[in-house]
PDB file of C-alpha atoms in Angstrom:
ATOM      1  CA  MET A   1      -4.247 -49.443 -37.528  1.00 64.00           C
ATOM      2  CA  GLY A   2      -8.090 -50.368 -37.534  1.00 78.00           C
ATOM      3  CA  PHE A   3     -11.100 -48.231 -37.531  1.00 79.00           C
ATOM      4  CA  GLU A   4     -11.546 -48.014 -33.816  1.00 84.00           C
ATOM      5  CA  THR A   5      -7.904 -47.002 -33.119  1.00 85.00           C
ATOM      6  CA  SER A   6      -8.629 -44.256 -35.555  1.00 85.00           C
ATOM      7  CA  VAL A   7     -11.964 -43.175 -33.718  1.00 86.00           C
ATOM      8  CA  VAL A   8     -10.099 -43.238 -30.522  1.00 87.00           C
ATOM      9  CA  ILE A   9      -7.003 -41.155 -31.625  1.00 88.00           C
ATOM     10  CA  ALA A  10      -9.953 -38.679 -32.981  1.00 89.00           C
ATOM     11  CA  ILE A  11     -11.767 -38.030 -29.912  1.00 90.00           C
ATOM     12  CA  PHE A  12      -8.589 -37.712 -28.009  1.00 89.00           C
ATOM     13  CA  PHE A  13      -7.312 -34.733 -30.671  1.00 89.00           C
ATOM     14  CA  VAL A  14     -10.896 -32.877 -30.186  1.00 89.00           C
ATOM     15  CA  ALA A  15     -10.778 -33.493 -26.219  1.00 90.00           C
ATOM     16  CA  ALA A  16      -7.274 -31.716 -26.646  1.00 90.00           C
ATOM     17  CA  LEU A  17      -8.815 -28.805 -28.493  1.00 90.00           C
ATOM     18  CA  ILE A  18     -11.396 -28.376 -26.707  1.00 89.00           C
ATOM     19  CA  LEU A  19      -9.000 -28.394 -23.511  1.00 90.00           C
ATOM     20  CA  GLY A  20      -6.285 -26.184 -24.645  1.00 88.00           C
ATOM     21  CA  THR A  21      -9.207 -23.804 -26.094  1.00 88.00           C
ATOM     22  CA  SER A  22     -10.862 -23.616 -22.611  1.00 86.00           C
ATOM     23  CA  VAL A  23      -7.443 -23.412 -20.722  1.00 86.00           C
ATOM     24  CA  TYR A  24      -6.233 -20.343 -23.216  1.00 87.00           C
ATOM     25  CA  SER A  25      -9.503 -18.605 -22.554  1.00 84.00           C
ATOM     26  CA  SER A  26      -9.363 -18.536 -18.598  1.00 83.00           C
ATOM     27  CA  MET A  27      -5.368 -17.525 -19.232  1.00 87.00           C
ATOM     28  CA  SER A  28      -6.507 -14.431 -21.104  1.00 87.00           C
ATOM     29  CA  ILE A  29      -8.863 -13.204 -18.602  1.00 87.00           C
ATOM     30  CA  SER A  30      -6.623 -13.750 -15.628  1.00 87.00           C
ATOM     31  CA  ASN A  31      -4.283 -11.887 -17.699  1.00 90.00           C
ATOM     32  CA  ALA A  32      -7.026  -9.120 -18.499  1.00 90.00           C
ATOM     33  CA  VAL A  33      -7.504  -8.706 -14.659  1.00 92.00           C
ATOM     34  CA  ILE A  34      -3.701  -8.902 -13.614  1.00 94.00           C
ATOM     35  CA  GLU A  35      -3.276  -6.002 -16.107  1.00 94.00           C
ATOM     36  CA  GLU A  36      -6.037  -4.155 -14.974  1.00 95.00           C
ATOM     37  CA  ALA A  37      -4.599  -4.576 -11.296  1.00 96.00           C
ATOM     38  CA  THR A  38      -1.016  -3.472 -12.307  1.00 96.00           C
ATOM     39  CA  GLN A  39      -2.509  -0.452 -14.099  1.00 96.00           C
ATOM     40  CA  SER A  40      -4.538   0.812 -11.004  1.00 94.00           C
ATOM     41  CA  ASN A  41      -1.634  -0.044  -8.889  1.00 93.00           C
ATOM     42  CA  TYR A  42       0.612   2.133 -10.972  1.00 94.00           C
ATOM     43  CA  ASP A  43      -2.056   4.889 -11.058  1.00 92.00           C
ATOM     44  CA  LEU A  44      -2.422   5.129  -7.183  1.00 90.00           C
ATOM     45  CA  ARG A  45       1.588   5.171  -6.743  1.00 91.00           C
ATOM     46  CA  LEU A  46       1.646   8.227  -9.284  1.00 91.00           C
ATOM     47  CA  SER A  47      -1.108   9.572  -7.638  1.00 89.00           C
ATOM     48  CA  LYS A  48       0.493   9.638  -4.041  1.00 90.00           C
ATOM     49  CA  LEU A  49       3.575  10.856  -6.031  1.00 92.00           C
ATOM     50  CA  HIS A  50       1.859  14.051  -6.568  1.00 91.00           C
ATOM     51  CA  THR A  51       0.220  14.477  -3.451  1.00 92.00           C
ATOM     52  CA  ASN A  52       1.217  16.287  -0.585  1.00 93.00           C
ATOM     53  CA  LEU A  53      -0.116  18.918   1.877  1.00 93.00           C
ATOM     54  CA  GLU A  54       0.732  21.115   4.560  1.00 94.00           C
ATOM     55  CA  ILE A  55      -1.197  22.146   7.812  1.00 93.00           C
ATOM     56  CA  THR A  56      -0.029  25.974   7.645  1.00 93.00           C
ATOM     57  CA  SER A  57      -1.722  26.821  11.157  1.00 91.00           C
ATOM     58  CA  ILE A  58      -4.358  26.109  13.458  1.00 90.00           C
ATOM     59  CA  THR A  59      -6.666  28.884  15.247  1.00 87.00           C
ATOM     60  CA  LEU A  60      -8.166  27.737  18.151  1.00 85.00           C
ATOM     61  CA  ASN A  61     -11.289  29.146  19.486  1.00 79.00           C
ATOM     62  CA  SER A  62     -11.144  30.189  23.337  1.00 74.00           C
ATOM     63  CA  THR A  63     -15.052  30.047  23.703  1.00 77.00           C
ATOM     64  CA  ASP A  64     -16.012  27.053  21.793  1.00 75.00           C
ATOM     65  CA  SER A  65     -13.494  24.314  22.104  1.00 68.00           C
ATOM     66  CA  GLU A  66     -15.419  22.387  19.517  1.00 71.00           C
ATOM     67  CA  ASN A  67     -15.226  25.253  16.714  1.00 78.00           C
ATOM     68  CA  ASN A  68     -11.287  25.376  16.317  1.00 86.00           C
ATOM     69  CA  LYS A  69      -9.928  25.817  12.501  1.00 88.00           C
ATOM     70  CA  VAL A  70      -7.166  24.057  10.662  1.00 90.00           C
ATOM     71  CA  HIS A  71      -5.715  25.917   7.784  1.00 92.00           C
ATOM     72  CA  MET A  72      -3.814  23.874   5.033  1.00 93.00           C
ATOM     73  CA  LYS A  73      -2.275  24.361   1.615  1.00 94.00           C
ATOM     74  CA  ASN A  74      -1.738  21.416  -0.840  1.00 93.00           C
ATOM     75  CA  THR A  75       1.488  21.637  -1.735  1.00 94.00           C
ATOM     76  CA  GLY A  76       1.298  18.686  -4.033  1.00 91.00           C
ATOM     77  CA  ASN A  77       0.775  18.900  -8.084  1.00 92.00           C
ATOM     78  CA  GLU A  78      -2.856  16.615  -7.673  1.00 91.00           C
ATOM     79  CA  PRO A  79      -6.143  18.190  -6.884  1.00 92.00           C
ATOM     80  CA  LEU A  80      -7.813  16.810  -3.957  1.00 91.00           C
ATOM     81  CA  TYR A  81     -11.249  16.926  -2.497  1.00 88.00           C
ATOM     82  CA  ILE A  82     -12.050  18.461   0.704  1.00 86.00           C
ATOM     83  CA  ASP A  83     -14.959  16.471   1.322  1.00 84.00           C
ATOM     84  CA  ARG A  84     -12.588  13.354   1.101  1.00 88.00           C
ATOM     85  CA  LEU A  85     -10.227  14.527   4.095  1.00 90.00           C
ATOM     86  CA  THR A  86      -9.957  12.340   6.734  1.00 92.00           C
ATOM     87  CA  VAL A  87      -9.423  14.188  10.097  1.00 92.00           C
ATOM     88  CA  LEU A  88      -7.999  13.119  12.981  1.00 93.00           C
ATOM     89  CA  VAL A  89      -7.484  14.647  16.715  1.00 91.00           C
ATOM     90  CA  ASP A  90      -5.654  12.645  19.096  1.00 90.00           C
ATOM     91  CA  GLY A  91      -6.095   9.817  17.138  1.00 89.00           C
ATOM     92  CA  GLU A  92      -9.566  10.113  17.124  1.00 91.00           C
ATOM     93  CA  LEU A  93     -11.877  10.250  13.894  1.00 90.00           C
ATOM     94  CA  VAL A  94     -13.657  13.661  13.513  1.00 88.00           C
ATOM     95  CA  PRO A  95     -16.654  12.173  11.547  1.00 84.00           C
ATOM     96  CA  ASP A  96     -18.178  15.838  11.050  1.00 81.00           C
ATOM     97  CA  TYR A  97     -15.706  18.811   9.979  1.00 82.00           C
ATOM     98  CA  SER A  98     -17.007  22.081   8.109  1.00 80.00           C
ATOM     99  CA  PRO A  99     -14.813  22.436   4.693  1.00 80.00           C
ATOM    100  CA  ASP A 100     -14.999  26.200   3.366  1.00 76.00           C
ATOM    101  CA  ASN A 101     -16.605  27.033   0.148  1.00 72.00           C
ATOM    102  CA  SER A 102     -15.367  24.545  -2.532  1.00 74.00           C
ATOM    103  CA  GLN A 103     -15.049  20.721  -2.857  1.00 83.00           C
ATOM    104  CA  VAL A 104     -12.530  21.114  -5.236  1.00 88.00           C
ATOM    105  CA  TRP A 105      -9.127  22.023  -3.730  1.00 89.00           C
ATOM    106  CA  THR A 106      -6.326  22.710  -6.152  1.00 91.00           C
ATOM    107  CA  PRO A 107      -2.563  22.766  -6.156  1.00 93.00           C
ATOM    108  CA  ARG A 108      -0.880  25.465  -4.141  1.00 93.00           C
ATOM    109  CA  GLU A 109      -4.399  26.539  -2.895  1.00 92.00           C
ATOM    110  CA  LYS A 110      -4.989  27.167   0.536  1.00 91.00           C
ATOM    111  CA  ARG A 111      -8.367  26.011   2.349  1.00 90.00           C
ATOM    112  CA  THR A 112      -9.436  25.868   5.810  1.00 89.00           C
ATOM    113  CA  ILE A 113     -11.783  23.317   7.938  1.00 88.00           C
ATOM    114  CA  SER A 114     -13.707  24.250  11.035  1.00 87.00           C
ATOM    115  CA  GLU A 115     -15.425  22.437  13.875  1.00 86.00           C
ATOM    116  CA  ILE A 116     -12.540  20.979  14.720  1.00 86.00           C
ATOM    117  CA  PRO A 117     -12.280  19.669  18.531  1.00 87.00           C
ATOM    118  CA  ASP A 118      -9.657  20.837  21.196  1.00 85.00           C
ATOM    119  CA  GLY A 119      -6.536  18.531  20.947  1.00 85.00           C
ATOM    120  CA  ASP A 120      -3.086  18.526  20.908  1.00 87.00           C
ATOM    121  CA  ARG A 121      -1.955  16.635  17.814  1.00 91.00           C
ATOM    122  CA  ILE A 122      -4.039  17.062  14.616  1.00 92.00           C
ATOM    123  CA  LYS A 123      -3.856  14.821  11.424  1.00 94.00           C
ATOM    124  CA  ILE A 124      -5.000  15.161   8.016  1.00 94.00           C
ATOM    125  CA  VAL A 125      -5.137  12.065   5.581  1.00 94.00           C
ATOM    126  CA  THR A 126      -6.132  12.162   1.861  1.00 92.00           C
ATOM    127  CA  HIS A 127      -7.999  10.014  -0.178  1.00 90.00           C
ATOM    128  CA  ASN A 128      -4.924   8.265  -0.905  1.00 88.00           C
ATOM    129  CA  GLY A 129      -3.817   8.360   2.140  1.00 89.00           C
ATOM    130  CA  ILE A 130      -1.008  10.719   2.266  1.00 92.00           C
ATOM    131  CA  SER A 131      -0.814  12.674   5.115  1.00 93.00           C
ATOM    132  CA  ALA A 132      -0.062  16.082   7.233  1.00 93.00           C
ATOM    133  CA  TYR A 133       0.670  15.895  10.859  1.00 93.00           C
ATOM    134  CA  TYR A 134       0.189  19.119  13.420  1.00 92.00           C
ATOM    135  CA  ASN A 135       1.443  19.074  17.235  1.00 91.00           C
ATOM    136  CA  ILE A 136      -0.297  21.944  18.959  1.00 82.00           C
ATOM    137  CA  SER A 137       1.592  21.470  22.000  1.00 73.00           C
ATOM    138  CA  THR A 138       5.403  22.235  20.888  1.00 55.00           C
TER     139      THR A 138
END
Protein backbone atom coordinates (compact mmCIF):
# COMPACT_ATOMS: atom_id res chain seq x y z
CA MET A 1 0.00 0.00 0.00
CA GLY A 2 1.48 3.29 -1.11
CA PHE A 3 1.67 6.63 0.60
CA GLU A 4 -1.14 8.08 -1.53
CA THR A 5 -3.48 5.27 -0.56
CA SER A 6 -2.77 5.83 3.13
CA VAL A 7 -3.50 9.56 2.77
CA VAL A 8 -6.80 8.87 0.98
CA ILE A 9 -7.84 6.39 3.69
CA ALA A 10 -6.96 8.94 6.39
CA ILE A 11 -8.98 11.65 4.60
CA PHE A 12 -11.99 9.32 4.30
CA PHE A 13 -11.67 8.38 7.98
CA VAL A 14 -11.59 12.06 9.08
CA ALA A 15 -14.53 12.87 6.77
CA ALA A 16 -16.53 9.97 8.25
CA LEU A 17 -15.80 11.23 11.79
CA ILE A 18 -16.92 14.77 10.90
CA LEU A 19 -20.07 13.48 9.18
CA GLY A 20 -20.89 11.19 12.10
CA THR A 21 -20.44 14.02 14.60
CA SER A 22 -22.76 16.36 12.69
CA VAL A 23 -25.41 13.64 12.26
CA TYR A 24 -25.24 12.82 15.98
CA SER A 25 -25.66 16.47 17.02
CA SER A 26 -28.61 16.92 14.63
CA MET A 27 -30.29 13.77 15.93
CA SER A 28 -29.67 14.87 19.52
CA ILE A 29 -31.32 18.25 18.93
CA SER A 30 -34.27 16.61 17.15
CA ASN A 31 -34.69 14.15 19.99
CA ALA A 32 -34.74 17.01 22.54
CA VAL A 33 -37.43 18.83 20.55
CA ILE A 34 -39.54 15.67 20.34
CA GLU A 35 -39.18 15.04 24.09
CA GLU A 36 -40.25 18.62 24.86
CA ALA A 37 -43.29 18.34 22.57
CA THR A 38 -44.24 15.01 24.15
CA GLN A 39 -44.03 16.54 27.63
CA SER A 40 -46.18 19.51 26.54
CA ASN A 41 -48.75 17.13 25.08
CA TYR A 42 -48.78 15.09 28.29
CA ASP A 43 -49.21 18.25 30.41
CA LEU A 44 -52.12 19.43 28.24
CA ARG A 45 -53.85 16.04 28.43
CA LEU A 46 -53.39 15.94 32.20
CA SER A 47 -54.76 19.47 32.51
CA LYS A 48 -57.80 18.52 30.40
CA LEU A 49 -58.36 15.42 32.49
CA HIS A 50 -58.47 17.52 35.68
CA THR A 51 -60.59 20.36 34.22
CA ASN A 52 -64.36 20.47 34.37
CA LEU A 53 -66.92 23.21 34.78
CA GLU A 54 -70.68 23.41 35.03
CA ILE A 55 -73.09 26.23 34.20
CA THR A 56 -75.38 26.12 37.22
CA SER A 57 -77.89 28.81 36.20
CA ILE A 58 -78.56 31.86 34.06
CA THR A 59 -80.04 35.10 35.41
CA LEU A 60 -81.88 36.95 32.64
CA ASN A 61 -82.24 40.70 33.03
CA SER A 62 -85.70 41.70 31.81
CA THR A 63 -84.84 45.41 31.45
CA ASP A 64 -81.40 45.13 29.84
CA SER A 65 -80.98 42.24 27.40
CA GLU A 66 -77.21 42.86 27.23
CA ASN A 67 -76.68 42.36 30.96
CA ASN A 68 -77.56 38.73 31.67
CA LYS A 69 -75.52 36.74 34.18
CA VAL A 70 -74.09 33.23 33.92
CA HIS A 71 -73.43 31.37 37.18
CA MET A 72 -70.82 28.61 36.96
CA LYS A 73 -68.97 26.17 39.18
CA ASN A 74 -65.46 24.79 38.71
CA THR A 75 -66.18 21.09 39.23
CA GLY A 76 -62.68 19.94 38.26
CA ASN A 77 -59.43 19.76 40.21
CA GLU A 78 -57.57 22.35 38.14
CA PRO A 79 -57.55 26.08 38.98
CA LEU A 80 -58.91 28.15 36.10
CA TYR A 81 -58.45 31.78 35.12
CA ILE A 82 -61.80 33.40 34.53
CA ASP A 83 -60.35 36.03 32.18
CA ARG A 84 -59.13 33.23 29.87
CA LEU A 85 -62.61 31.81 29.26
CA THR A 86 -64.22 31.98 25.84
CA VAL A 87 -67.93 32.80 25.92
CA LEU A 88 -70.21 31.95 22.99
CA VAL A 89 -73.90 32.90 22.74
CA ASP A 90 -75.78 31.22 19.89
CA GLY A 91 -72.41 30.46 18.28
CA GLU A 92 -71.26 34.09 18.37
CA LEU A 93 -68.19 35.11 20.36
CA VAL A 94 -68.82 37.47 23.28
CA PRO A 95 -65.58 39.49 23.37
CA ASP A 96 -66.42 41.72 26.34
CA TYR A 97 -67.88 40.06 29.39
CA SER A 98 -67.41 41.05 33.03
CA PRO A 99 -66.07 38.45 35.42
CA ASP A 100 -66.59 38.89 39.14
CA ASN A 101 -63.83 40.21 41.36
CA SER A 102 -61.09 37.54 41.35
CA GLN A 103 -59.22 36.11 38.36
CA VAL A 104 -58.15 32.76 39.84
CA TRP A 105 -61.02 30.29 39.96
CA THR A 106 -60.19 27.48 42.36
CA PRO A 107 -61.84 24.03 42.32
CA ARG A 108 -65.35 23.77 43.83
CA GLU A 109 -65.72 27.55 43.71
CA LYS A 110 -68.68 29.30 42.08
CA ARG A 111 -68.25 32.32 39.82
CA THR A 112 -70.49 34.69 37.89
CA ILE A 113 -69.86 36.52 34.64
CA SER A 114 -72.14 39.31 33.50
CA GLU A 115 -72.80 41.48 30.44
CA ILE A 116 -73.84 38.42 28.45
CA PRO A 117 -76.28 39.19 25.60
CA ASP A 118 -79.59 37.40 25.08
CA GLY A 119 -79.54 34.06 23.32
CA ASP A 120 -80.84 30.50 23.50
CA ARG A 121 -77.53 28.63 23.77
CA ILE A 122 -74.53 29.58 25.90
CA LYS A 123 -71.20 27.80 25.76
CA ILE A 124 -68.23 28.52 28.04
CA VAL A 125 -64.83 27.16 26.93
CA THR A 126 -61.73 27.02 29.15
CA HIS A 127 -58.19 27.78 28.01
CA ASN A 128 -57.50 24.09 27.39
CA GLY A 129 -60.67 23.33 25.42
CA ILE A 130 -63.02 21.91 28.05
CA SER A 131 -66.50 23.40 27.71
CA ALA A 132 -69.87 23.69 29.43
CA TYR A 133 -73.12 24.17 27.56
CA TYR A 134 -76.46 25.62 28.65
CA ASN A 135 -79.65 25.72 26.61
CA ILE A 136 -81.99 28.47 27.85
CA SER A 137 -84.99 27.55 25.70
CA THR A 138 -85.51 24.15 27.37
